[in-house]
Short mmCIF file of C-alpha atoms and ligand atoms in Angstrom, two decimals:
data_model
loop_
_atom_site.label_atom_id
_atom_site.label_comp_id
_atom_site.label_asym_id
_atom_site.label_seq_id
_atom_site.Cartn_x
_atom_site.Cartn_y
_atom_site.Cartn_z
CA MET A 1122 26.48 129.44 63.87
CA LEU A 1123 28.08 132.86 64.02
CA VAL A 1124 27.20 134.94 67.08
CA ASN A 1125 28.11 138.40 68.27
CA ALA A 1126 30.88 138.65 70.84
CA THR A 1127 28.95 140.20 73.72
CA LYS A 1128 27.86 137.09 75.64
CA MET A 1129 31.10 135.17 75.20
CA LEU A 1130 33.09 138.14 76.52
CA ARG A 1131 30.76 138.80 79.46
CA ASP A 1132 31.00 135.11 80.38
CA ALA A 1133 34.79 135.32 80.10
CA LYS A 1134 34.89 138.37 82.35
CA LYS A 1135 32.77 136.62 84.97
CA GLY A 1136 34.79 133.43 84.69
CA HIS A 1137 38.21 135.17 84.80
CA TYR A 1138 39.51 133.93 81.47
CA ALA A 1139 39.90 135.55 78.03
CA ILE A 1140 38.72 134.73 74.52
CA GLY A 1141 41.33 134.68 71.77
CA HIS A 1142 40.81 136.98 68.78
CA PHE A 1143 42.87 135.55 65.94
CA ASN A 1144 43.27 137.52 62.73
CA THR A 1145 42.59 135.67 59.51
CA ASN A 1146 44.37 136.25 56.22
CA ASN A 1147 42.98 133.51 53.99
CA LEU A 1148 41.20 130.18 53.83
CA GLU A 1149 43.94 128.17 55.60
CA TRP A 1150 44.00 130.65 58.48
CA THR A 1151 40.22 130.57 58.88
CA LYS A 1152 40.07 126.78 58.81
CA ALA A 1153 42.93 126.44 61.31
CA ILE A 1154 41.24 128.82 63.77
CA LEU A 1155 37.78 127.22 63.43
CA THR A 1156 38.89 123.60 63.72
CA THR A 1157 41.14 124.30 66.71
CA ALA A 1158 38.34 126.12 68.55
CA GLN A 1159 36.06 123.15 67.89
CA GLU A 1160 38.65 120.58 69.05
CA LEU A 1161 39.24 122.52 72.26
CA ASN A 1162 35.57 123.32 72.82
CA SER A 1163 36.45 127.02 73.05
CA PRO A 1164 34.58 130.12 71.89
CA VAL A 1165 36.64 132.14 69.41
CA ILE A 1166 36.73 135.48 67.61
CA ILE A 1167 37.96 135.63 64.02
CA GLY A 1168 39.34 139.10 63.39
CA VAL A 1169 39.77 140.70 59.97
CA SER A 1170 41.68 143.92 59.35
CA MET A 1171 40.62 146.29 56.56
CA GLY A 1172 43.78 145.37 54.64
CA ALA A 1173 43.23 141.60 54.96
CA ALA A 1174 39.61 141.99 53.86
CA LYS A 1175 40.70 143.96 50.80
CA TYR A 1176 43.27 141.26 50.01
CA MET A 1177 40.57 138.56 50.16
CA GLY A 1178 38.15 140.45 47.90
CA GLY A 1179 36.09 142.50 50.33
CA TYR A 1180 33.95 142.21 53.46
CA ARG A 1181 31.20 140.20 51.77
CA VAL A 1182 33.71 137.60 50.57
CA VAL A 1183 35.10 137.26 54.10
CA ALA A 1184 31.63 137.06 55.67
CA ALA A 1185 30.55 134.39 53.19
CA MET A 1186 33.75 132.39 53.64
CA VAL A 1187 33.61 132.36 57.44
CA ARG A 1188 29.84 131.74 57.62
CA GLU A 1189 29.88 128.93 55.07
CA MET A 1190 33.04 127.32 56.43
CA ASP A 1191 31.57 127.39 59.93
CA LYS A 1192 28.55 125.50 58.57
CA GLY A 1193 30.47 123.27 56.19
CA LEU A 1194 32.87 122.06 58.89
CA GLY A 1195 30.02 121.53 61.36
CA ILE A 1196 31.44 123.94 63.92
CA THR A 1197 29.24 124.12 67.04
CA VAL A 1198 31.30 126.37 69.36
CA PRO A 1199 30.43 130.12 69.43
CA VAL A 1200 32.31 132.00 66.68
CA ALA A 1201 32.22 135.78 66.23
CA LEU A 1202 33.36 137.42 62.99
CA HIS A 1203 34.87 140.76 63.95
CA LEU A 1204 36.24 143.74 62.03
CA ASP A 1205 39.63 144.69 63.52
CA HIS A 1206 40.59 148.40 63.71
CA GLY A 1207 37.91 149.57 61.32
CA ASN A 1208 37.40 153.16 60.30
CA TYR A 1209 33.87 154.60 60.17
CA GLU A 1210 33.16 153.46 56.57
CA ALA A 1211 34.55 149.98 57.18
CA ALA A 1212 32.47 149.51 60.34
CA LYS A 1213 29.31 150.49 58.46
CA ALA A 1214 30.19 148.21 55.53
CA CYS A 1215 30.82 145.23 57.83
CA ILE A 1216 27.53 145.71 59.69
CA GLU A 1217 25.84 145.51 56.25
CA ALA A 1218 28.01 142.61 55.04
CA GLY A 1219 26.99 140.24 57.85
CA PHE A 1220 29.84 140.57 60.34
CA THR A 1221 28.62 139.79 63.86
CA SER A 1222 30.97 142.23 65.58
CA VAL A 1223 32.91 145.38 64.64
CA MET A 1224 35.68 147.46 66.09
CA PHE A 1225 35.39 151.14 65.34
CA ASP A 1226 38.86 152.53 66.00
CA GLY A 1227 38.54 156.28 66.42
CA SER A 1228 41.64 156.51 68.59
CA SER A 1229 43.54 158.60 66.03
CA LEU A 1230 40.72 161.18 65.87
CA PRO A 1231 40.24 164.11 68.25
CA PHE A 1232 38.46 162.65 71.30
CA GLU A 1233 35.14 164.46 70.67
CA GLU A 1234 35.04 163.07 67.12
CA ASN A 1235 35.84 159.58 68.40
CA VAL A 1236 32.86 159.96 70.78
CA ALA A 1237 30.48 161.19 68.05
CA LYS A 1238 31.40 158.47 65.51
CA THR A 1239 31.46 155.66 68.08
CA LYS A 1240 27.94 156.68 69.12
CA GLU A 1241 26.70 156.44 65.53
CA ILE A 1242 28.31 153.04 64.99
CA VAL A 1243 26.84 151.70 68.25
CA ALA A 1244 23.33 152.68 67.10
CA LEU A 1245 23.75 151.13 63.64
CA ALA A 1246 25.36 147.96 64.98
CA HIS A 1247 22.96 147.31 67.83
CA GLU A 1248 19.99 147.64 65.51
CA LYS A 1249 21.34 144.52 63.78
CA GLY A 1250 22.53 142.67 66.89
CA VAL A 1251 26.19 143.36 66.07
CA SER A 1252 28.58 143.93 68.99
CA VAL A 1253 30.90 146.95 69.10
CA GLU A 1254 34.47 147.43 70.30
CA ALA A 1255 35.78 150.98 70.64
CA GLU A 1256 39.29 152.23 71.30
CA VAL A 1257 40.81 154.88 73.52
CA GLY A 1258 44.55 155.53 73.54
CA ALA A 1259 46.28 154.26 70.40
CA ILE A 1260 47.99 150.85 70.38
CA GLY A 1261 51.62 151.23 69.31
CA GLY A 1262 53.47 149.51 66.48
CA THR A 1263 52.61 148.94 62.85
CA GLU A 1264 49.55 147.24 61.40
CA ASP A 1265 48.44 147.36 57.76
CA GLY A 1266 51.19 149.91 57.15
CA ILE A 1267 49.89 152.36 59.77
CA THR A 1268 52.35 153.11 62.55
CA ALA A 1269 51.25 154.53 65.90
CA ASP A 1270 53.13 155.20 69.12
CA GLY A 1271 51.91 153.25 72.15
CA GLU A 1272 49.68 155.38 74.36
CA VAL A 1273 48.32 154.83 77.80
CA ALA A 1274 44.59 155.54 77.89
CA ASP A 1275 42.96 157.99 80.26
CA PRO A 1276 40.43 156.12 82.48
CA GLU A 1277 38.09 159.15 82.38
CA GLU A 1278 38.00 159.09 78.54
CA CYS A 1279 37.43 155.32 78.70
CA ARG A 1280 34.40 155.90 80.91
CA LYS A 1281 32.96 158.47 78.47
CA ILE A 1282 33.28 156.06 75.52
CA VAL A 1283 31.83 153.13 77.45
CA ASP A 1284 28.84 155.27 78.47
CA LEU A 1285 27.89 155.35 74.76
CA GLY A 1286 26.88 151.68 75.05
CA VAL A 1287 29.93 149.96 73.53
CA ASP A 1288 30.13 146.27 74.37
CA PHE A 1289 33.89 146.02 75.00
CA LEU A 1290 36.78 148.45 75.01
CA ALA A 1291 40.37 148.43 73.78
CA ALA A 1292 42.42 150.75 75.95
CA GLY A 1293 46.11 151.33 75.37
CA ILE A 1294 48.22 150.23 78.36
CA GLY A 1295 51.64 150.26 76.72
CA ASN A 1296 50.83 147.34 74.36
CA ILE A 1297 52.19 147.34 70.82
CA HIS A 1298 51.27 145.50 67.60
CA GLY A 1299 53.96 143.25 66.16
CA ILE A 1300 57.22 142.24 67.82
CA TYR A 1301 57.98 144.12 71.06
CA PRO A 1302 61.14 146.22 70.86
CA GLU A 1303 64.16 145.58 73.05
CA GLY A 1304 63.73 147.45 76.34
CA TRP A 1305 59.90 147.46 76.26
CA THR A 1306 58.82 148.23 79.82
CA GLY A 1307 55.74 145.99 79.94
CA LEU A 1308 52.00 146.48 80.42
CA HIS A 1309 50.75 149.23 82.74
CA ILE A 1310 48.67 146.95 84.96
CA ASP A 1311 48.10 149.81 87.43
CA VAL A 1312 46.34 151.82 84.68
CA LEU A 1313 44.38 148.74 83.60
CA GLU A 1314 43.03 148.41 87.16
CA LYS A 1315 41.83 152.02 87.06
CA ILE A 1316 40.24 151.59 83.60
CA ASN A 1317 38.49 148.42 84.78
CA GLU A 1318 36.97 150.31 87.69
CA ALA A 1319 36.11 153.43 85.66
CA THR A 1320 34.34 151.41 82.96
CA ASP A 1321 32.17 149.51 85.41
CA TYR A 1322 33.86 146.22 84.63
CA ILE A 1323 32.77 145.79 81.01
CA PRO A 1324 35.06 143.38 79.08
CA LEU A 1325 38.40 144.98 78.15
CA VAL A 1326 40.51 144.11 75.11
CA LEU A 1327 44.26 143.61 74.95
CA HIS A 1328 45.72 144.19 71.47
CA GLY A 1329 49.26 143.22 70.50
CA GLY A 1330 49.01 139.75 72.05
CA THR A 1331 52.21 138.53 70.37
CA GLY A 1332 55.26 138.54 72.61
CA ILE A 1333 53.71 139.59 75.92
CA PRO A 1334 55.18 137.36 78.67
CA ASP A 1335 52.70 134.77 80.02
CA ASN A 1336 52.73 136.22 83.55
CA GLN A 1337 51.68 139.65 82.20
CA ILE A 1338 48.89 138.03 80.17
CA ARG A 1339 47.62 136.38 83.38
CA ASP A 1340 47.86 139.68 85.28
CA ALA A 1341 45.91 141.42 82.52
CA ILE A 1342 43.16 138.78 82.66
CA VAL A 1343 42.93 139.08 86.46
CA ASN A 1344 42.52 142.86 86.01
CA GLY A 1345 39.68 142.78 83.51
CA VAL A 1346 40.97 141.75 80.06
CA SER A 1347 38.52 139.32 78.42
CA LYS A 1348 39.62 139.46 74.75
CA ILE A 1349 43.21 139.12 73.57
CA ASN A 1350 44.18 139.85 69.95
CA VAL A 1351 46.85 137.74 68.27
CA ASN A 1352 48.08 138.15 64.71
CA THR A 1353 51.87 138.31 64.30
CA ASP A 1354 52.47 135.08 66.24
CA CYS A 1355 50.42 133.09 63.69
CA GLN A 1356 52.13 134.85 60.79
CA LEU A 1357 55.58 133.99 62.19
CA VAL A 1358 54.88 130.28 62.71
CA PHE A 1359 53.15 129.99 59.32
CA ALA A 1360 56.16 131.56 57.56
CA GLU A 1361 58.65 129.45 59.49
CA ALA A 1362 56.88 126.16 58.72
CA THR A 1363 56.43 127.04 55.03
CA ILE A 1364 60.07 128.09 54.63
CA LYS A 1365 61.22 124.85 56.28
CA TYR A 1366 59.06 122.75 53.93
CA CYS A 1367 60.54 124.51 50.90
CA ALA A 1368 64.10 124.39 52.24
CA GLU A 1369 63.76 120.62 52.57
CA GLY A 1370 63.08 120.52 48.82
CA LYS A 1371 59.56 119.17 49.29
CA ALA A 1372 58.04 121.64 46.82
CA ASP A 1373 60.70 121.03 44.19
CA PRO A 1374 58.92 119.95 40.98
CA THR A 1375 61.66 117.55 39.92
CA ALA A 1376 62.73 115.99 43.21
CA ALA A 1377 59.20 115.89 44.60
CA ASN A 1378 57.47 115.04 41.37
CA ALA A 1379 56.13 111.71 42.53
CA ALA A 1380 54.75 113.19 45.76
CA LYS A 1381 53.52 116.41 44.09
CA GLY A 1382 54.73 118.39 47.07
CA TYR A 1383 54.05 121.62 45.20
CA ASP A 1384 50.29 121.02 45.39
CA PRO A 1385 49.09 123.98 47.49
CA ARG A 1386 47.16 121.66 49.78
CA LYS A 1387 50.50 120.03 50.68
CA LEU A 1388 52.65 123.16 50.46
CA LEU A 1389 50.45 125.09 52.91
CA LYS A 1390 49.77 122.18 55.29
CA PRO A 1391 52.78 122.64 57.62
CA GLY A 1392 51.85 126.32 58.00
CA TYR A 1393 48.23 125.37 58.67
CA GLU A 1394 49.32 122.89 61.35
CA ALA A 1395 51.64 125.51 62.86
CA ILE A 1396 48.76 128.01 63.18
CA LYS A 1397 46.63 125.32 64.83
CA ALA A 1398 49.38 124.63 67.39
CA LYS A 1399 49.79 128.37 68.11
CA VAL A 1400 46.02 128.92 68.51
CA LYS A 1401 45.89 125.92 70.89
CA GLU A 1402 48.79 127.26 72.95
CA LYS A 1403 47.06 130.66 73.26
CA MET A 1404 43.64 129.23 74.12
CA GLU A 1405 45.24 127.15 76.89
CA LEU A 1406 47.07 130.24 78.21
CA PHE A 1407 43.96 132.42 78.03
CA GLY A 1408 41.85 129.77 79.82
CA SER A 1409 39.06 129.48 77.22
CA VAL A 1410 39.34 125.71 76.68
CA ASN A 1411 36.04 123.90 77.43
CA LYS A 1412 34.22 127.20 77.90
CA ALA A 1413 31.99 126.85 74.80
P1 13P B 1484 49.89 141.23 67.21
O1 13P B 1484 50.10 141.25 65.74
O2 13P B 1484 50.96 141.92 67.95
O3 13P B 1484 49.65 139.84 67.73
O4 13P B 1484 48.57 142.09 67.49
C1 13P B 1484 47.36 141.71 66.92
C2 13P B 1484 46.31 142.72 67.17
O5 13P B 1484 46.28 143.40 68.17
C3 13P B 1484 45.26 142.87 66.15
O6 13P B 1484 44.38 143.89 66.44
#
């Protein structure tokens, strides 16, 4: 059954571990995330960006796919379906479409507008039992074609947003989406400590989970991070495994004719397995195994 993300993240905060948020892009991705969570007895958050949802045919398609696959595969661990970096319209649409959790990302707006819109989304979401993530201080890097410089959030602004009743908060601490550039100076754990205190210890979210050294991930969890977003890592291993399969000639219609290696269920299997291995590695690092 799909649940909102509030309880799983509060439990994670209390237990000093983090829940993985893995972005989905299609059916293979969704199945890999769900089955791995079940095998490891771990709660999980399936994240969907506005661009990925559009690619798959819209928010209702995604909600139906995740909900029905969760049932069809007999998944019993807690699963939240979460909009990633949604604008105001997307957050409203996902609340209506049956998502159990939404992120309203008003970090690119003037702060007062971020406050006003976050407040509206919190009211709409909570009426339907949907959890809300807000953002203060933009995350750097590029996602869905939108590039932002990494910002470090102001703990005072974080407190003001949290006071609106949001369930968990993404606060920039030098983290970046995608591959970290050469010379990246690392997470600002000192600022994270201050944000944790200023926000009364609600669960905090670390975006840009790909490429952060393991020791910094552990430091972030110790200092209040309970949700870690991972996208690029799964994309990289999926691409690598698929390229390898093709390079070995396994999809070649003449050479592989007898084995029908071009059948999409075979062609996409190495990538599917690679995502499963990456999700497992992250769940073990984040400490969410056997926490369902
Ligand atoms: P990465 O693509 O860097 O793993 O970041 C994912 C993310 O933060 C999604 O919101």
